[in-house]
Coordinates of C-alpha atoms and ligand atoms in Angstrom, one line a residue:
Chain A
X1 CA 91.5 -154.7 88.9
X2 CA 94.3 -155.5 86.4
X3 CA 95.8 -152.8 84.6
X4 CA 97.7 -153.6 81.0
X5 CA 100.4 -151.9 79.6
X6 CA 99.5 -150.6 76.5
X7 CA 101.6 -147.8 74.3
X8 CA 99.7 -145.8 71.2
X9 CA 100.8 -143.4 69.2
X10 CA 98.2 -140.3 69.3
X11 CA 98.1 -137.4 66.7
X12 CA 102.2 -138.3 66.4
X13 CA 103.3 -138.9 69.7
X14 CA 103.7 -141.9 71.3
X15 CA 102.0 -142.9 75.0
X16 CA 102.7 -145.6 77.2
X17 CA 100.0 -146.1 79.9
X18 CA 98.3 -148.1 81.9
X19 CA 94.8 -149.2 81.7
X20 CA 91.9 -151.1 83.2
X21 CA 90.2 -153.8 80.3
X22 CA 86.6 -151.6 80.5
X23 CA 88.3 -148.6 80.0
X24 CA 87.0 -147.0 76.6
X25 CA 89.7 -145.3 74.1
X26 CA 87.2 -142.3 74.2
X27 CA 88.0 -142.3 78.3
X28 CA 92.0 -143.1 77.7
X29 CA 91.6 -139.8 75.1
X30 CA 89.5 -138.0 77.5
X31 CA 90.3 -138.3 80.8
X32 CA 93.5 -139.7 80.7
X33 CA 95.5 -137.7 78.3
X34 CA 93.2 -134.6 78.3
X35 CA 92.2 -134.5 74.6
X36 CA 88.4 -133.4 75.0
X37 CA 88.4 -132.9 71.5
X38 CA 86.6 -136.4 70.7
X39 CA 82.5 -136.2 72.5
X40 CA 80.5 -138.7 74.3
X41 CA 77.0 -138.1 72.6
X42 CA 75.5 -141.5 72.7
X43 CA 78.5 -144.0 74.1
X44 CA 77.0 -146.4 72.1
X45 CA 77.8 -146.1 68.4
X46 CA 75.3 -144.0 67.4
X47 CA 75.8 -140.6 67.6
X48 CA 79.3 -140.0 66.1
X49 CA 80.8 -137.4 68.7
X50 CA 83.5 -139.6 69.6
X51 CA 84.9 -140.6 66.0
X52 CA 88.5 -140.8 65.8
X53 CA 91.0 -142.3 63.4
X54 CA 92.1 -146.0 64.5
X55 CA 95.0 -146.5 62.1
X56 CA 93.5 -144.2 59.8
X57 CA 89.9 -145.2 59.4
X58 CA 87.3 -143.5 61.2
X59 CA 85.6 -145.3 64.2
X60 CA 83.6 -144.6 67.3
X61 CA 85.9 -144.8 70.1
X62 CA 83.2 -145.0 72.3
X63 CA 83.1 -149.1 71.5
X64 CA 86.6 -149.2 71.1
X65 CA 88.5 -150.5 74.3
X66 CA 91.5 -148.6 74.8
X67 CA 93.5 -151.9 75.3
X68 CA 92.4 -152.4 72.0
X69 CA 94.1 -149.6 70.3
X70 CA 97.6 -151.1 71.9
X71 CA 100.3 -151.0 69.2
X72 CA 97.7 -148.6 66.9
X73 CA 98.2 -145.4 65.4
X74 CA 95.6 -142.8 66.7
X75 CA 94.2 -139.6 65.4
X76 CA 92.1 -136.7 67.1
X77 CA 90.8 -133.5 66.3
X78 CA 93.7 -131.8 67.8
X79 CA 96.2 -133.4 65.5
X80 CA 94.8 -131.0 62.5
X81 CA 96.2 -127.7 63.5
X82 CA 99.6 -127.4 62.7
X83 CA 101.3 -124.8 64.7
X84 CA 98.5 -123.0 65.5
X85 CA 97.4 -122.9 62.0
X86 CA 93.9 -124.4 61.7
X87 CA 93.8 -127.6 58.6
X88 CA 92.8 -126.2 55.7
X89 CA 89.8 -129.0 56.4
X90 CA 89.1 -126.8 59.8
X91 CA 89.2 -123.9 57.6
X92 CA 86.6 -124.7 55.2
X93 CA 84.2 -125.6 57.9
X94 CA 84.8 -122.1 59.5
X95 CA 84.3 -120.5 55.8
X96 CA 81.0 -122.8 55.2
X97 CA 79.3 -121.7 58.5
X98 CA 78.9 -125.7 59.3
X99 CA 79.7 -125.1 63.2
X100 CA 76.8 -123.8 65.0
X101 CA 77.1 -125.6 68.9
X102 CA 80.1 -127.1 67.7
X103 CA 79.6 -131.2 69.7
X104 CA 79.3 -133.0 66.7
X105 CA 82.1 -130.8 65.0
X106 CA 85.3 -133.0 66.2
X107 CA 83.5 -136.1 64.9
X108 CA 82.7 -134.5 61.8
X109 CA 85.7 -133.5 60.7
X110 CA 87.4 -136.8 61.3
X111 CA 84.9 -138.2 59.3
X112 CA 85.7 -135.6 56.7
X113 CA 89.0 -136.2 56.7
X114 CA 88.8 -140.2 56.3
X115 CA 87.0 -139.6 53.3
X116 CA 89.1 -137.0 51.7
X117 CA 92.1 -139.0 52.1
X118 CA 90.4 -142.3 50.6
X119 CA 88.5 -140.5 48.0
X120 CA 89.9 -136.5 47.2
X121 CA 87.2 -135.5 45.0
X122 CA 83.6 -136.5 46.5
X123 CA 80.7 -136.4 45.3
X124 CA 77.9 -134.8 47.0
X125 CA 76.3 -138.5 47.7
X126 CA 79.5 -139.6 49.3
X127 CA 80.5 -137.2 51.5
X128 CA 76.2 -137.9 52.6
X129 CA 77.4 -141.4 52.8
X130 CA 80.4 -140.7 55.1
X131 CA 78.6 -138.6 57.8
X132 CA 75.9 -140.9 58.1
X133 CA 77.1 -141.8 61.1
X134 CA 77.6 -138.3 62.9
X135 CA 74.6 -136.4 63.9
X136 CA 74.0 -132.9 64.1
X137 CA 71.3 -131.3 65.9
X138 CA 71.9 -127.8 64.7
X139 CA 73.1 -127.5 61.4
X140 CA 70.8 -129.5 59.3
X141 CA 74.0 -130.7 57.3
X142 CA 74.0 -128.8 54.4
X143 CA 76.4 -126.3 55.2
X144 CA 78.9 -129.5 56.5
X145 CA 78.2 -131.3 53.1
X146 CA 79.4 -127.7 51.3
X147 CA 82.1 -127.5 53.8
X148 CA 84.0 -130.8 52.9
X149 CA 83.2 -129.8 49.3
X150 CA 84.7 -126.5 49.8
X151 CA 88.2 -128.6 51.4
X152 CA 87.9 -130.8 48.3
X153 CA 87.8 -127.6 46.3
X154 CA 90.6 -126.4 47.3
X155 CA 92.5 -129.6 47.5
X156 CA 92.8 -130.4 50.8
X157 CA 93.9 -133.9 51.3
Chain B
X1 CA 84.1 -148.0 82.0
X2 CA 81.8 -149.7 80.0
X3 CA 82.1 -153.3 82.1
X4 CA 84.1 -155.2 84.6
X5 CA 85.6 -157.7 82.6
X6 CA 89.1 -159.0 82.0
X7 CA 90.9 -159.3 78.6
X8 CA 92.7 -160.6 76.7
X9 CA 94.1 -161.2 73.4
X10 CA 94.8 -163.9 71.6
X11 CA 97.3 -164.9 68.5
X12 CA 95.8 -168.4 67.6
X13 CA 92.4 -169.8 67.5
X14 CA 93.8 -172.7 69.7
X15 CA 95.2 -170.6 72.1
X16 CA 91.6 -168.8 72.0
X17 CA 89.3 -171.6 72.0
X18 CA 91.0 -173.3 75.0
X19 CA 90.5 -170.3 77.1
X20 CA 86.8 -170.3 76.5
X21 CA 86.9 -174.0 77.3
X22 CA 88.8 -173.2 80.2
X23 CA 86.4 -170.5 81.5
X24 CA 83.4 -172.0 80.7
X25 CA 80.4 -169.3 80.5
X26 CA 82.5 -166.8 82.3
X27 CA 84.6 -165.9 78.9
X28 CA 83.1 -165.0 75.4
X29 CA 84.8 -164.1 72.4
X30 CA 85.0 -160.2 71.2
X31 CA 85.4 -159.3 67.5
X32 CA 84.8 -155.7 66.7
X33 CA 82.2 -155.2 69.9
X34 CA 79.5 -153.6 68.0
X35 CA 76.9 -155.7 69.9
X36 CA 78.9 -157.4 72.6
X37 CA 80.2 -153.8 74.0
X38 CA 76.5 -152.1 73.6
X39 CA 74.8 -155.4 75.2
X40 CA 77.1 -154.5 78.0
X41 CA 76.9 -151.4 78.4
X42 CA 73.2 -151.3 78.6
X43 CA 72.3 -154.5 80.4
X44 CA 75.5 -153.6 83.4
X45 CA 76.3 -157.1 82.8
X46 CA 79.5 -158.2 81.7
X47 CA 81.2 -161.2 81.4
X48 CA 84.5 -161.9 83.2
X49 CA 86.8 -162.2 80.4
X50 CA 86.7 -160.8 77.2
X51 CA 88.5 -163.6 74.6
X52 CA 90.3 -160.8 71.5
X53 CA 90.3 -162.6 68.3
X54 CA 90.8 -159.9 65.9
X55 CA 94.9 -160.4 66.2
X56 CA 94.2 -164.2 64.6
X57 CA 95.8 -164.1 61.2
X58 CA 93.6 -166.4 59.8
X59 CA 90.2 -164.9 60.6
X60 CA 91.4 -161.8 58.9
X61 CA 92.0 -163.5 55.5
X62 CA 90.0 -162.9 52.4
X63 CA 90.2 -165.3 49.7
X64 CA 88.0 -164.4 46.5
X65 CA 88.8 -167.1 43.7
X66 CA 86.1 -167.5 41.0
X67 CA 86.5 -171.0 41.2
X68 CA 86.8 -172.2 44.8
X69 CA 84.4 -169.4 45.7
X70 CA 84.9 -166.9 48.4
X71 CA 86.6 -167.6 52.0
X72 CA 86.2 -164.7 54.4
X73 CA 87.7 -164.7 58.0
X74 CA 85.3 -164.0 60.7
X75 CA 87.0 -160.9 61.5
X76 CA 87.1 -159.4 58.7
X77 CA 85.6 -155.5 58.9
X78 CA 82.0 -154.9 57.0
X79 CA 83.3 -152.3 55.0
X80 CA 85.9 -154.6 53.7
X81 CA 83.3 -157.1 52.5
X82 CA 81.1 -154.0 51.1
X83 CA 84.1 -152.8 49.2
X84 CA 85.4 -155.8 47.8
X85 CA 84.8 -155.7 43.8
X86 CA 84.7 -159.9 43.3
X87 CA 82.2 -160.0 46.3
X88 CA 80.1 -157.3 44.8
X89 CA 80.2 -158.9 41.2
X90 CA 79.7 -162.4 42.2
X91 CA 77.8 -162.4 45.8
X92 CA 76.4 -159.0 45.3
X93 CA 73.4 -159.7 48.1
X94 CA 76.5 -159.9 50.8
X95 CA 78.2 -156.6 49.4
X96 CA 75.0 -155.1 49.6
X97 CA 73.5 -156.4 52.7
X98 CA 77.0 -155.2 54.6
X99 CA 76.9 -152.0 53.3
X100 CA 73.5 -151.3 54.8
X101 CA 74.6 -151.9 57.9
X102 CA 75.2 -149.0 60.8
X103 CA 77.7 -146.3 59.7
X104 CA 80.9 -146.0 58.2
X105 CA 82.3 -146.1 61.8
X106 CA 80.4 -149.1 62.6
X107 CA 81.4 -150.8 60.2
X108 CA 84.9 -150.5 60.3
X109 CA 85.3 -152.5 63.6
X110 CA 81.9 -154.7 62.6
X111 CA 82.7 -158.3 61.7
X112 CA 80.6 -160.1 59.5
X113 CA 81.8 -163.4 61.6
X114 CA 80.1 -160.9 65.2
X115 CA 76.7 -160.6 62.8
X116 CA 76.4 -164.1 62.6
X117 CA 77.5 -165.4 66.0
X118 CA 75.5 -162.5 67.2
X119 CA 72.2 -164.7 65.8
X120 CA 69.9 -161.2 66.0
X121 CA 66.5 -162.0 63.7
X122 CA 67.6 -159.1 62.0
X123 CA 71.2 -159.7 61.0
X124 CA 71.6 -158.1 58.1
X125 CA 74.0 -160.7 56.4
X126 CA 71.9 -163.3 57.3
X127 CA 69.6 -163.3 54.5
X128 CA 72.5 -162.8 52.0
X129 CA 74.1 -166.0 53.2
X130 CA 71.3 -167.8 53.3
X131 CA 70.2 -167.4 49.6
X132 CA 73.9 -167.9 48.8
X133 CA 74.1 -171.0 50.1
X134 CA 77.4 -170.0 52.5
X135 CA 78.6 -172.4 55.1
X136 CA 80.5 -171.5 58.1
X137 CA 83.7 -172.8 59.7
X138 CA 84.0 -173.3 63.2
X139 CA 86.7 -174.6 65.5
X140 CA 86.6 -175.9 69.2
X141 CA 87.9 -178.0 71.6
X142 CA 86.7 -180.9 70.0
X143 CA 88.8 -179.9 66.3
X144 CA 87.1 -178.1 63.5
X145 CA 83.3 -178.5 61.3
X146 CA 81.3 -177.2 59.1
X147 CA 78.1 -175.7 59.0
X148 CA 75.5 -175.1 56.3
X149 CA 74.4 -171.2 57.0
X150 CA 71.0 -172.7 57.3
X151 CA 71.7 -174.6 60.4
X152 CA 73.4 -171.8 62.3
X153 CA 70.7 -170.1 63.6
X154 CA 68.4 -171.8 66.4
X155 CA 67.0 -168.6 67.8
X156 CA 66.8 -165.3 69.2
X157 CA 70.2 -164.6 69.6
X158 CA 71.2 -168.7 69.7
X159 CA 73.0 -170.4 67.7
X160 CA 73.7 -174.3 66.9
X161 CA 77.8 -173.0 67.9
X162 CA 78.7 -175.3 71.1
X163 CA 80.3 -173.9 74.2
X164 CA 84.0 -172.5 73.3
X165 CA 83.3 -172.8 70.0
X166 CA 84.4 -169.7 67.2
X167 CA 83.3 -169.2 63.9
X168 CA 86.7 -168.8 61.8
X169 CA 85.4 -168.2 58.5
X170 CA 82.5 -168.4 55.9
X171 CA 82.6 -170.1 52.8
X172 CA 80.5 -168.8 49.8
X173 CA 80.3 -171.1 47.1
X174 CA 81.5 -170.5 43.7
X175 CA 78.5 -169.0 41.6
X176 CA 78.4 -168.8 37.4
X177 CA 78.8 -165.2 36.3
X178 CA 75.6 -165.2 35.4
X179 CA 74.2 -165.8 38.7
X180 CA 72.0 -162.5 40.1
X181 CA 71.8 -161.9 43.8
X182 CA 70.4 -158.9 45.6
X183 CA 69.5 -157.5 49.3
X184 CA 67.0 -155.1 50.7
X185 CA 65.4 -153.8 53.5
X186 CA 63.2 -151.5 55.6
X187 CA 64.4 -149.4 58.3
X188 CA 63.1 -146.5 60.2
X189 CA 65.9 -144.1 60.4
X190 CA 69.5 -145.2 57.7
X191 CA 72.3 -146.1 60.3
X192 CA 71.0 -145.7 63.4
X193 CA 68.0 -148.7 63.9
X194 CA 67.7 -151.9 63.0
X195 CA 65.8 -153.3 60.1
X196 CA 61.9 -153.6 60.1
X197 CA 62.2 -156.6 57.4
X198 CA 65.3 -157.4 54.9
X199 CA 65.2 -159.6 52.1
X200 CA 67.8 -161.0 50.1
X201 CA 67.3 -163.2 46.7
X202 CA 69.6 -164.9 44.6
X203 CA 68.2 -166.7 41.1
X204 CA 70.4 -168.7 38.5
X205 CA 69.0 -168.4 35.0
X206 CA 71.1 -171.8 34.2
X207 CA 69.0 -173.8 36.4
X208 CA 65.9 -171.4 36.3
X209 CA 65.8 -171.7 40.5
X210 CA 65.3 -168.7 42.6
X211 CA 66.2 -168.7 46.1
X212 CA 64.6 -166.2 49.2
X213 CA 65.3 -165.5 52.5
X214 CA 63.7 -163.3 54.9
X215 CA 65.0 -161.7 58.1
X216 CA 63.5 -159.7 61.1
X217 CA 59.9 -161.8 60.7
X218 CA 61.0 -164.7 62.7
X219 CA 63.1 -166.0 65.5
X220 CA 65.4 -167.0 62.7
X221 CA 66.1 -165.3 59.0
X222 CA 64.2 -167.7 57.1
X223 CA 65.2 -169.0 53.9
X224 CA 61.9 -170.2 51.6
X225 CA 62.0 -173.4 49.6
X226 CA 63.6 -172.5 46.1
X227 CA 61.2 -172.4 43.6
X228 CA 61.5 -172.7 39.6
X229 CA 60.7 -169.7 37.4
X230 CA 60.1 -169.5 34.1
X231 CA 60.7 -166.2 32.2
X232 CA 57.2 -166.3 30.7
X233 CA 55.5 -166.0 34.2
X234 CA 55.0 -162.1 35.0
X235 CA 56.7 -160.8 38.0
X236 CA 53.2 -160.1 39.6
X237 CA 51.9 -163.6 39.7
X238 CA 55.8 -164.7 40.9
X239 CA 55.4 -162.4 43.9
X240 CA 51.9 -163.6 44.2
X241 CA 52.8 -167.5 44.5
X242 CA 56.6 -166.0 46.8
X243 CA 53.9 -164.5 49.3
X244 CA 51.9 -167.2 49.9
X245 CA 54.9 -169.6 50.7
X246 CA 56.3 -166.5 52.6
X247 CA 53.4 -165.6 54.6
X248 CA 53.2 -169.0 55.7
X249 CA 56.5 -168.9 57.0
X250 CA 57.0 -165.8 58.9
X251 CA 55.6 -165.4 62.0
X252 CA 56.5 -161.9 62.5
X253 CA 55.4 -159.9 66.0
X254 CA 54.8 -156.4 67.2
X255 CA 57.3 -154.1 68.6
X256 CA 58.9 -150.6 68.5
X257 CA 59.9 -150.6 65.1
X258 CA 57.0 -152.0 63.3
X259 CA 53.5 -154.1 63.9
X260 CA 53.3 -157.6 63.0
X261 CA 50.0 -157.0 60.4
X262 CA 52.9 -154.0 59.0
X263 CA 55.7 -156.5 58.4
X264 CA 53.4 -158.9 56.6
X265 CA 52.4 -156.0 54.5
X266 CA 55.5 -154.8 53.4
X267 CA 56.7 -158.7 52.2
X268 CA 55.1 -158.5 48.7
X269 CA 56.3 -155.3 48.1
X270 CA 60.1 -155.7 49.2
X271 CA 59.6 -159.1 47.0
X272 CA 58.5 -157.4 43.7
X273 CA 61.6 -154.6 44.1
X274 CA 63.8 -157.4 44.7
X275 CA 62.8 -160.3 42.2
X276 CA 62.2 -157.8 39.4
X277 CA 66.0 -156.5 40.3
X278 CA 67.2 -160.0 40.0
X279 CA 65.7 -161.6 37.3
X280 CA 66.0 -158.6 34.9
X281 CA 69.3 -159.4 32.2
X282 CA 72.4 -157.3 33.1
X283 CA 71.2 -156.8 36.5
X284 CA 74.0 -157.9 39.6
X285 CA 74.7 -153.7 40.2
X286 CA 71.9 -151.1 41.5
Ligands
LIG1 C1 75.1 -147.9 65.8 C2 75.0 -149.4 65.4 C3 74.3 -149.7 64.2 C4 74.1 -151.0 63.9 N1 73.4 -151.3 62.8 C5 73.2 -152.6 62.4 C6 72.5 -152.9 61.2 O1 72.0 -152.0 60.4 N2 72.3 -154.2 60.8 C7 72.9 -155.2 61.6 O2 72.7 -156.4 61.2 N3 73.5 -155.0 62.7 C8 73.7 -153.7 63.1 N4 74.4 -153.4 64.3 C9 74.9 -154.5 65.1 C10 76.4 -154.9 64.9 O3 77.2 -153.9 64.4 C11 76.6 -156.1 63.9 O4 75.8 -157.2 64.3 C12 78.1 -156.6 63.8 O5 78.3 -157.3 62.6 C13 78.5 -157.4 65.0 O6 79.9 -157.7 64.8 P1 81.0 -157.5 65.9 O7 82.3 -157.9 65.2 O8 81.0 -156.1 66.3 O9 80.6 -158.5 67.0 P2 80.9 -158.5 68.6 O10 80.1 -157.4 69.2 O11 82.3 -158.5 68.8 O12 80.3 -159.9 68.9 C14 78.9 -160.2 68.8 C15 78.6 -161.5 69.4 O13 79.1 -162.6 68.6 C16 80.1 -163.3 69.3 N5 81.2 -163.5 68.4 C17 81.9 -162.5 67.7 N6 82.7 -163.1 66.8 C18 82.6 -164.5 66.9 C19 83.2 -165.6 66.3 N7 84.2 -165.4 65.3 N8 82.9 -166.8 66.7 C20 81.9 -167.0 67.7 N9 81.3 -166.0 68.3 C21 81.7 -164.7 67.9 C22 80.5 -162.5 70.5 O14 80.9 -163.3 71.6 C23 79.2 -161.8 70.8 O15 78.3 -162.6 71.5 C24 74.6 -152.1 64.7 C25 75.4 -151.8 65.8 C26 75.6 -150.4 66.2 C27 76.4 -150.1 67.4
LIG2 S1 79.5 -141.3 71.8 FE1 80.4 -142.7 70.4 S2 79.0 -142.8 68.8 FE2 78.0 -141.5 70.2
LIG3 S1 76.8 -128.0 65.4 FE1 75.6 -128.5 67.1 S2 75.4 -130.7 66.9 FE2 76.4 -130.1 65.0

């Protein structure tokens, strides 16, 4: 099987590797360069576990081949601590109580954070809107909804 | 691994369409591999090359001019078209009808050109085009042509596209101002199933004509003959004389997301929403 060069730049750093074409950026995250962070739920676009910033818009990289993401800009749930210091994003999720079993967290912050940087001060409809496509089986959503209200609150960006 | 396949990507749609010549059956073109990727994935089939289009400069333009009309590459995202303010003052059915579609994530890699080629009977952009009156550009071996929206669709997932040929972009005509044009539709569960029916209308109070299509009813979205309205006729009796041309048209079936006898049911009532929405002054926003 042919492998292809391809370099990305993930939370800041860049990575040259080599893949196979059916390899899934979710698999290059995962099992290539270790950042479990991003879920498989569904592998098939529905679930929202595996959402990651593709040059800073939220996608499932489930359906995203890695060779895909060559020459792109990638961001993961681990780029949002700084330092050890939680995001203030992270924070607020903490402070809401919107983590129960925690699979659909990664996902659902880099959903969050897509929308906060597009559009700082959401309503309550559109952060609805924005997570539509992450499922939670615990929390029942409200407490995420008041969680990426709380972030907006306090002006995280 | 989600498949066996090959790819690669491409810079031109020359370079493009002569490797699916070249290939034959065994290549197929990939946009944003909403449905290509899933298909493969679940089936275990996979082609041997994936053909990468989304680099192509050209299918990623959008061109809104009030005059020319609107000329959007085939790649171009969902949420691009759903966003777009000239497309949601002028073609609202399309702005609409793409942002019903899947999730945010969805449809940031989802093309409309994918939805299209993609010829599902539920294709949520189908019914917007078709009441629009778009046409679709498409290039192959044999140069480039045209073709009316209306003649795209042949079938359950076919199309009237030949072998190694891409769609590079649709063409929505220009529209006056006061043109109205809407889409709906009926789905189980919001971003995670296909539609049970969608609907799109589009009516033109300077010619009086109002134009329906239907989607998810058929092996095709349908588009129903246009038909004259005159403001004096109330919306019940419209819908009344709409479902009679519409029932005979559809020829819905059963299946996990809705019963035939269901699907009829809900066609009157998804045209009175709709056709009060359009014909009522000021409308074109919801
Ligand atoms: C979770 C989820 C939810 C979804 N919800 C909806 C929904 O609500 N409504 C809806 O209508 N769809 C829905 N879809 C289906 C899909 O997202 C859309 O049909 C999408 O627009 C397909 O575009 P794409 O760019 O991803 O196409 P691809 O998967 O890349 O391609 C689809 C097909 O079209 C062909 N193709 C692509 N581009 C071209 C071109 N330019 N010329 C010729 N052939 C081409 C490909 O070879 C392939 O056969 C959903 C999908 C998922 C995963
Ligand atoms: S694992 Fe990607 S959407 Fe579910
Ligand atoms: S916290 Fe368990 S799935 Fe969301």
């Amino acid at each position: 099987m042919k492998l292809h060069e391809i370099t990305i730049t993930v939370n800041g750093t860049r990575e040259s590797v080599s893949v196979p074409a059916g390899m899934t950026l979710l698999e290059l995250l995962r099992e290539k360069l270790y950042l479990t962070g991003p879920k498989e739920g569904c592998g098939a676009g529905e679930c929202g576990a595996c959402t990651v910033l593709l040059d800073g818009r939220p996608v499932t990289s489930c359906l995203v081949l890695a060779v895909e993401a060559d020459g792109k800009d990638v961001r993961t749930i681990e780029g949002e601590a700084t330092d050890g210091q939680l995001s203030a994003l992270q924070r607020a999720f903490i402070d809401a109580g919107a983590i129960q079993c925690g699979f659909c967290t990664p996902g659902m912050v880099m959903s969050a954070r897509a929308l906060l940087e597009r559009n700082p001060h959401p309503s309550d409809a559109e952060i609805t809107e924005a997570i539509s496509g992450n499922l939670c089986r615990c929390t029942g959503y409200e407490s995420i909804i008041a969680a990426v209200r709380l972030a907006a609150e306090r002006g995280e960006k | 691994m989600i498949g066996t396949f090959e790819y690669v990507r491409v810079g031109s749609i020359k370079e493009g369409c002569e490797i699916l010549v070249a290939q034959d059956k065994r290549a197929v073109a990939l946009a944003g591999g909403t449905d290509l990727l899933v298909n493969i994935r679940n089936t275990g089939r996979s082609p041997d090359l994936l053909v990468d289009f989304k680099q192509v400069e050209q299918m990623n333009d959008l061109v809104t001019d009030s005059d020319a009309g609107v000329k959007i590459g085939a790649c171009v995202p969902l949420n691009v078209i759903a966003d777009n303010r000239p497309i949601n003052e002028r073609h609202g059915a399309l702005a609409q009808a793409a942002r019903s579609i899947g999730s945010y994530q969805v449809r940031n890699r989802a093309t409309l050109g994918g939805n299209i080629a993609n010829a599902s009977p539920a294709a949520d952009t189908a019914p917007a085009l078709l009441v629009l009156g778009a046409s679709v550009n498409v290039e192959g071996k044999d140069g480039s042509r045209e073709i009316p929206i209306d003649e795209l669709f042949t079938g359950v997932k076919k199309t009237s596209l030949k072998q190694g040929e891409v769609i590079t972009d649709i063409v929505l005509p220009s529209l006056g101002s006061q043109v109205r044009s809407a889409f709906i539709k009926k789905q189980r569960v919001r971003g995670h199933d296909l539609a049970i029916i969608n609907m799109a209308a589009c009516y033109s109070p300077d010619t009086g004509m109002l134009r329906v299509a239907i989607g998810s009813c058929a092996v095709t979205p349908i588009l129903l003959p246009e038909v004259a309205v005159s403001m004096d006729e109330p919306i019940d009796e419209l819908v009344k004389r709409l479902n009679v041309v519409a029932q005979d048209a559809i020829s819905p079936i059963d299946d996990i997301r809705a019963s035939a006898e269901y699907r009829r049911g809900l066609v009157p009532v998804l045209l009175h929403d709709l056709i009060r929405y359009v014909l009522s002054p000021g409308g074109g926003r919801r």
